[in-house]
Amino acid sequence: MMTCPSLLTRRNILRGTIGLAACAAAPVWPQTSKSSGIGRTLVVAQIVDNTASQLDVSRDFLIGSRAAWQGINAKGGINGRIIQHLTLEVDGSSASMRVALDVIKKTPNCVVLSGTAGDRAASQLVALLRQDQHNIAHVAPWLQNSDLDGDNRTFPIFASRQDQIAQALKSLAIMSVPELGAIYASAQEYTRYRDDVERASSALKIKLKSYKPTGDLALLGKSLTPDTPRILLFIGGTPELVQFTQGIDKQAQQRYVVALADVNLQTMLQMGAARLTPVMATQVVPMVNASLPIVKQYRETLARLYDEPPTPQSLAGYIAARYTSEVLNTVEGIPTRQSTLQTFQRRNTVDVNGFRVSFNAQGRSGSYVTQSMITPDGRIVG
């Protein structure tokens, strides 16, 4: 088995993509009959997107999942069976996703896919599993698009992007915000999410102005006019939001930015984001300083294994793995792909030490949405 240092920093993990799968995972390949542990081992596969637009979410989500599986193994694994955590990177292309899925199909004892990150990879994998009719459970992915809910192999446990938008706008409506600007990081976000934003704003009677992406987000921030709404909803990732705030900070008029769960406020500060503009972000897990048992366990495990600050994205990865393990523990007999899938398909309500997973009629659990904020003096508060 390949080994890794017990303490890793975000900087080391982000330094390059080569070697991530080797270090963050412990792949199990075909072994001889003399291998003593093969009958006592289960493989859990995790696919992560290493492209620039997805990297920040994927890395933190992976850190949380890996910490959880190490903690689970330290306590005896799943009914006495050690978990081997197989991590596979994809580059955003359909071809790389196909290669990753083919590896998983050929991996002995691989019984479940858990914690696919980010949203693009999760969406691609849902489509590919449908196409192949491959019977393996796809559990707790970072799947933001609710249009893909209802698949009988996929079990999303976090609030969708549509739910996040609705919650963000609802909080603004309570504050009697009359109008809102919607900024899209790219043409892809504009095409995919404009209708969702417009429906949510219409339902809450908030006037909406949408701004098409120009390619240069800093320039867009600088070019906002006095009649641009003071509160802006940003649809995109962390690097794009950093660029936008660096432009918007050049303006005399104070504005406020609301982002969604793909944005990592901790990373924004590390990347040198401008601080004159307050930034709020939705998150689909509790605050990382919450007193819930699952959050306390996450903080303790993270501190023991990593030189890393807690983030909502790594907490989500931790919860994804813990939920997967809770259900695996209920599989009768030795888990197989088929028996594991059947157990997840019951969609039983599970309390993961204070984080409740309860599926709705559309096949998604996760209406939990809260918000945190970067203050002008550089603090993150919730």
Coordinates of C-alpha atoms in Angstrom, one line a residue:
M1 CA 0.0 0.0 0.0
M2 CA 1.2 3.5 -0.8
T3 CA 1.7 5.7 2.2
C4 CA 1.4 9.5 2.7
P5 CA 2.6 12.0 5.3
S6 CA 0.3 12.2 8.2
L7 CA 0.1 16.0 8.0
L8 CA -0.6 17.7 4.6
T9 CA -1.2 21.4 3.9
R10 CA -3.5 22.9 1.3
R11 CA -0.4 24.4 -0.3
N12 CA 1.2 21.0 -0.8
I13 CA -2.1 19.5 -2.1
L14 CA -2.7 22.3 -4.5
R15 CA 0.9 22.4 -5.7
G16 CA 0.1 20.0 -8.5
T17 CA -2.2 17.4 -9.7
I18 CA 0.4 14.7 -10.3
G19 CA 0.6 12.3 -7.4
L20 CA -2.7 13.4 -5.8
A21 CA -4.4 10.1 -6.5
A22 CA -1.3 8.2 -5.3
C23 CA -1.1 10.2 -2.1
A24 CA -4.7 10.8 -1.2
A25 CA -5.9 7.4 -2.1
A26 CA -4.8 3.8 -1.3
P27 CA -5.7 2.0 -4.5
V28 CA -6.4 -1.7 -4.4
W29 CA -5.4 -3.5 -7.5
P30 CA -5.8 -7.3 -8.2
Q31 CA -4.0 -9.3 -5.6
T32 CA -2.9 -12.9 -5.4
S33 CA -4.8 -15.5 -3.3
K34 CA -1.9 -15.3 -0.8
S35 CA -2.9 -11.7 0.0
S36 CA -4.1 -12.0 3.6
G37 CA -6.4 -8.9 3.7
I38 CA -8.4 -9.1 0.5
G39 CA -11.4 -10.7 2.1
R40 CA -11.4 -8.0 4.9
T41 CA -11.1 -5.0 2.6
L42 CA -13.8 -2.8 0.9
V43 CA -12.9 -0.2 -1.7
V44 CA -14.7 3.2 -1.7
A45 CA -14.0 5.2 -4.9
Q46 CA -14.0 9.0 -5.1
I47 CA -13.7 11.0 -8.3
V48 CA -12.4 14.6 -8.2
D49 CA -12.1 17.2 -10.9
N50 CA -8.7 18.7 -11.1
T51 CA -9.4 21.5 -13.5
A52 CA -8.8 25.1 -12.5
S53 CA -12.5 26.1 -12.1
Q54 CA -13.2 23.1 -9.9
L55 CA -10.0 22.6 -8.1
D56 CA -10.7 24.6 -5.0
V57 CA -13.9 22.7 -4.1
S58 CA -12.5 19.3 -5.2
R59 CA -9.4 19.6 -3.0
D60 CA -11.2 20.6 0.1
F61 CA -13.9 18.1 -0.3
L62 CA -11.3 15.4 -0.8
I63 CA -9.4 16.5 2.3
G64 CA -12.6 16.1 4.4
S65 CA -13.5 12.7 2.9
R66 CA -10.0 11.4 3.4
A67 CA -9.9 12.5 7.0
A68 CA -13.2 10.8 7.6
W69 CA -12.1 7.4 6.1
Q70 CA -8.9 7.5 8.1
G71 CA -10.9 8.1 11.2
I72 CA -13.3 5.3 10.3
N73 CA -10.5 2.8 9.7
A74 CA -8.9 3.8 13.0
K75 CA -12.1 2.6 14.7
G76 CA -12.2 -0.7 12.9
G77 CA -13.6 0.2 9.5
I78 CA -17.0 -1.1 8.3
N79 CA -18.1 -4.1 10.5
G80 CA -14.4 -5.0 10.9
R81 CA -13.5 -4.5 7.2
I82 CA -10.9 -1.9 6.4
I83 CA -11.8 0.8 3.8
Q84 CA -9.4 1.4 1.0
H85 CA -10.1 4.9 -0.4
L86 CA -9.4 5.0 -4.1
T87 CA -9.2 8.5 -5.5
L88 CA -9.3 9.2 -9.3
E89 CA -8.8 12.5 -11.0
V90 CA -10.6 13.7 -14.0
D91 CA -9.9 16.7 -16.2
G92 CA -13.4 17.8 -17.1
S93 CA -13.7 15.8 -20.3
S94 CA -16.1 12.9 -20.9
A95 CA -13.1 10.8 -21.9
S96 CA -11.4 11.1 -18.6
M97 CA -14.6 10.4 -16.8
R98 CA -15.0 7.2 -18.9
V99 CA -11.5 6.1 -18.0
A100 CA -12.1 6.7 -14.3
L101 CA -15.4 4.7 -14.3
D102 CA -13.7 1.9 -16.2
V103 CA -11.0 1.7 -13.5
I104 CA -13.7 1.5 -10.8
K105 CA -15.5 -1.3 -12.7
K106 CA -12.3 -3.3 -12.8
T107 CA -11.3 -2.7 -9.1
P108 CA -11.9 -5.7 -6.8
N109 CA -14.1 -5.1 -3.8
C110 CA -15.2 -1.6 -5.0
V111 CA -18.7 -1.4 -3.6
V112 CA -19.6 2.3 -3.8
L113 CA -18.8 5.7 -5.3
S114 CA -18.7 8.4 -2.7
G115 CA -18.2 12.2 -2.7
T116 CA -17.7 13.0 -6.4
A117 CA -16.5 16.6 -6.6
G118 CA -17.1 19.2 -8.0
D119 CA -20.5 19.8 -9.6
R120 CA -19.4 19.3 -13.2
A121 CA -17.8 15.9 -12.5
A122 CA -20.8 14.8 -10.4
S123 CA -23.2 15.8 -13.3
Q124 CA -21.1 13.9 -15.8
L125 CA -21.0 10.8 -13.7
V126 CA -24.8 10.8 -13.2
A127 CA -25.3 10.9 -16.9
L128 CA -22.7 8.2 -17.6
L129 CA -24.1 5.8 -14.9
R130 CA -27.5 6.2 -16.5
Q131 CA -26.1 5.6 -20.0
D132 CA -24.2 2.5 -18.9
Q133 CA -26.9 1.2 -16.5
H134 CA -24.1 0.4 -14.2
N135 CA -25.4 -0.8 -10.8
I136 CA -23.2 1.0 -8.3
A137 CA -24.4 3.5 -5.7
H138 CA -23.2 7.1 -6.3
V139 CA -23.4 8.6 -2.9
A140 CA -23.2 12.2 -1.5
P141 CA -21.7 13.9 -4.6
W142 CA -21.2 17.6 -4.8
L143 CA -24.2 17.7 -7.2
Q144 CA -25.5 21.3 -7.3
N145 CA -28.0 20.8 -10.2
S146 CA -31.4 19.7 -9.0
D147 CA -32.5 18.9 -12.6
L148 CA -30.6 15.6 -12.1
D149 CA -32.5 14.6 -9.0
G150 CA -34.5 11.4 -9.1
D151 CA -31.8 9.0 -10.5
N152 CA -32.1 5.6 -8.8
R153 CA -28.3 5.2 -8.5
T154 CA -27.4 8.7 -7.1
F155 CA -28.0 9.9 -3.6
P156 CA -27.4 13.6 -3.2
I157 CA -27.5 14.8 0.5
F158 CA -26.6 18.5 0.1
A159 CA -28.9 21.4 -0.9
S160 CA -29.0 22.1 -4.6
R161 CA -27.9 25.3 -6.3
Q162 CA -31.5 26.2 -6.9
D163 CA -32.2 25.9 -3.1
Q164 CA -29.2 28.0 -2.3
I165 CA -30.3 30.7 -4.7
A166 CA -33.8 30.7 -3.2
Q167 CA -32.5 30.9 0.3
A168 CA -30.1 33.7 -0.5
L169 CA -32.9 35.7 -2.2
K170 CA -35.3 35.0 0.6
S171 CA -32.9 36.5 3.1
L172 CA -32.6 39.6 0.9
A173 CA -36.4 39.8 0.6
I174 CA -36.7 39.8 4.4
M175 CA -34.2 42.7 4.4
S176 CA -36.6 44.5 1.9
V177 CA -34.0 44.6 -0.8
P178 CA -35.9 46.0 -3.8
E179 CA -33.5 44.9 -6.6
L180 CA -30.6 42.6 -7.2
G181 CA -27.9 42.3 -9.9
A182 CA -26.8 38.8 -11.1
I183 CA -23.2 38.4 -12.2
Y184 CA -22.2 35.2 -14.1
A185 CA -18.6 34.1 -14.2
S186 CA -18.9 32.6 -17.7
A187 CA -21.2 32.0 -20.5
Q188 CA -21.8 28.5 -19.2
E189 CA -23.1 29.7 -15.9
Y190 CA -25.2 32.3 -17.7
T191 CA -26.8 29.7 -19.9
R192 CA -27.3 27.1 -17.1
Y193 CA -28.5 29.2 -14.2
R194 CA -30.1 32.4 -15.5
D195 CA -33.6 30.9 -15.5
D196 CA -33.2 29.6 -12.0
V197 CA -32.2 33.0 -10.7
E198 CA -35.0 34.8 -12.5
R199 CA -37.6 32.3 -11.3
A200 CA -36.4 32.7 -7.7
S201 CA -36.3 36.5 -7.8
S202 CA -39.7 36.7 -9.5
A203 CA -41.3 34.5 -6.8
L204 CA -39.9 36.8 -4.1
K205 CA -40.8 40.0 -6.0
I206 CA -37.2 41.2 -6.2
K207 CA -36.4 43.2 -9.3
L208 CA -33.4 41.5 -11.2
K209 CA -30.8 42.8 -13.5
S210 CA -28.6 40.2 -15.2
Y211 CA -25.1 40.9 -16.5
K212 CA -23.7 38.8 -19.3
P213 CA -20.1 37.7 -18.8
T214 CA -17.5 39.7 -20.6
G215 CA -14.5 37.4 -20.1
D216 CA -12.7 39.9 -17.9
L217 CA -14.4 39.9 -14.5
A218 CA -12.2 42.6 -13.0
L219 CA -13.1 44.9 -15.9
L220 CA -16.7 44.1 -15.4
G221 CA -16.4 45.0 -11.8
K222 CA -14.7 48.3 -12.7
S223 CA -17.4 49.2 -15.3
L224 CA -20.5 48.9 -13.2
T225 CA -22.6 52.1 -13.4
P226 CA -24.3 54.1 -10.7
D227 CA -27.6 52.4 -11.5
T228 CA -26.2 48.9 -10.9
P229 CA -27.9 47.4 -7.9
R230 CA -25.9 47.6 -4.7
I231 CA -26.4 43.9 -3.9
L232 CA -25.0 41.5 -6.4
L233 CA -25.5 37.7 -6.7
F234 CA -22.4 36.1 -8.1
I235 CA -22.7 32.7 -9.9
G236 CA -19.2 31.1 -10.3
G237 CA -16.2 29.9 -8.4
T238 CA -13.6 31.3 -6.0
P239 CA -10.9 32.5 -8.5
E240 CA -13.6 34.2 -10.6
L241 CA -15.1 36.0 -7.6
V242 CA -11.6 37.2 -6.5
Q243 CA -11.1 38.8 -9.9
F244 CA -14.5 40.4 -9.8
T245 CA -14.0 41.9 -6.3
Q246 CA -10.7 43.3 -7.3
G247 CA -12.5 45.3 -10.0
I248 CA -15.5 46.3 -7.9
D249 CA -13.3 47.6 -5.1
K250 CA -12.1 50.4 -7.5
Q251 CA -15.6 51.9 -7.4
A252 CA -16.7 54.6 -5.0
Q253 CA -20.1 53.2 -4.4
Q254 CA -20.3 50.5 -1.7
R255 CA -21.7 47.2 -2.9
Y256 CA -22.3 43.8 -1.4
V257 CA -21.8 40.4 -3.0
V258 CA -23.7 37.2 -2.3
A259 CA -22.1 33.9 -3.6
L260 CA -23.1 30.3 -3.5
A261 CA -21.5 27.2 -1.9
D262 CA -18.9 26.7 -4.6
V263 CA -17.1 29.7 -3.2
N264 CA -14.5 29.2 -0.5
L265 CA -14.2 32.3 1.6
Q266 CA -11.0 31.1 3.3
T267 CA -9.4 30.6 0.0
M268 CA -10.6 34.1 -1.2
L269 CA -8.6 35.6 1.6
Q270 CA -5.5 33.5 0.8
M271 CA -5.7 34.6 -2.8
G272 CA -5.7 38.2 -1.9
A273 CA -9.3 39.1 -2.6
A274 CA -10.1 42.8 -2.1
R275 CA -11.7 43.4 1.3
L276 CA -13.5 46.7 0.8
T277 CA -16.6 44.8 -0.6
P278 CA -18.4 42.6 1.9
V279 CA -18.9 39.0 0.5
M280 CA -21.5 36.5 1.8
A281 CA -21.6 32.9 0.7
T282 CA -24.2 30.3 1.1
Q283 CA -23.1 26.9 2.5
V284 CA -24.9 23.6 2.6
V285 CA -23.4 22.3 5.9
P286 CA -23.4 23.8 9.4
M287 CA -20.8 26.4 10.4
V288 CA -17.4 24.9 10.9
N289 CA -17.4 26.2 14.5
A290 CA -20.8 24.8 15.3
S291 CA -21.3 22.6 18.4
L292 CA -23.0 19.7 16.6
P293 CA -21.3 16.4 17.4
I294 CA -20.5 15.7 13.7
V295 CA -18.8 19.1 13.4
K296 CA -16.8 18.6 16.6
Q297 CA -15.6 15.3 15.3
Y298 CA -14.7 16.8 12.0
R299 CA -12.6 19.6 13.6
E300 CA -10.8 17.1 15.9
T301 CA -10.0 14.7 13.0
L302 CA -8.9 17.5 10.7
A303 CA -6.6 18.9 13.4
R304 CA -5.1 15.5 14.1
L305 CA -4.4 14.7 10.5
Y306 CA -3.9 17.9 8.6
D307 CA -2.3 21.3 9.0
E308 CA -5.5 22.8 7.5
P309 CA -8.1 25.3 8.6
P310 CA -11.7 24.0 8.7
T311 CA -13.8 25.0 5.6
P312 CA -17.4 24.3 4.6
Q313 CA -16.3 22.3 1.6
S314 CA -14.0 20.0 3.6
L315 CA -16.8 19.6 6.2
A316 CA -19.1 18.6 3.4
G317 CA -16.5 16.0 2.2
Y318 CA -16.3 14.7 5.8
I319 CA -20.1 14.4 6.1
A320 CA -20.3 12.7 2.7
A321 CA -17.9 9.9 3.8
R322 CA -19.5 9.6 7.2
Y323 CA -23.0 9.2 5.7
T324 CA -21.6 6.6 3.3
S325 CA -20.1 4.6 6.2
E326 CA -23.3 4.8 8.2
V327 CA -25.3 3.1 5.4
L328 CA -22.5 0.6 4.6
N329 CA -22.7 -0.5 8.2
T330 CA -26.3 -1.6 7.6
V331 CA -25.7 -3.8 4.5
E332 CA -26.5 -7.4 5.4
G333 CA -23.6 -9.8 5.0
I334 CA -20.5 -8.9 3.1
P335 CA -21.2 -5.7 1.0
T336 CA -21.3 -6.1 -2.7
R337 CA -22.1 -3.5 -5.3
Q338 CA -25.6 -4.8 -5.7
S339 CA -26.4 -5.2 -2.0
T340 CA -24.9 -1.8 -1.3
L341 CA -26.9 -0.2 -4.0
Q342 CA -30.1 -1.8 -2.8
T343 CA -29.5 -0.6 0.8
F344 CA -29.0 3.0 -0.4
Q345 CA -32.1 2.8 -2.6
R346 CA -34.2 2.4 0.6
R347 CA -33.3 6.1 1.2
N348 CA -33.8 5.6 4.9
T349 CA -33.5 8.7 7.1
V350 CA -30.1 8.8 8.8
D351 CA -28.8 11.0 11.6
V352 CA -25.1 11.5 11.0
N353 CA -24.3 12.7 14.5
G354 CA -26.5 15.7 14.2
F355 CA -26.6 16.2 10.5
R356 CA -29.9 14.7 9.3
V357 CA -30.2 13.0 5.9
S358 CA -33.8 12.6 4.9
F359 CA -34.7 12.3 1.2
N360 CA -37.6 14.1 -0.4
A361 CA -39.9 12.9 -3.2
Q362 CA -37.4 14.0 -5.8
G363 CA -34.7 11.8 -4.3
R364 CA -32.5 14.5 -2.7
S365 CA -31.8 15.2 0.9
G366 CA -30.5 18.5 1.8
S367 CA -32.6 21.7 2.3
Y368 CA -30.0 22.9 4.8
V369 CA -28.6 26.3 3.7
T370 CA -26.9 28.9 5.9
Q371 CA -24.5 31.8 5.1
S372 CA -21.1 33.1 6.2
M373 CA -19.5 36.4 5.4
I374 CA -16.1 38.1 4.9
T375 CA -16.1 41.4 6.7
P376 CA -14.1 44.4 5.5
D377 CA -11.5 43.7 8.2
G378 CA -10.9 40.2 6.8
R379 CA -12.8 38.1 9.3
I380 CA -15.2 35.2 8.4
V381 CA -18.4 35.3 10.4
G382 CA -21.6 33.3 10.3

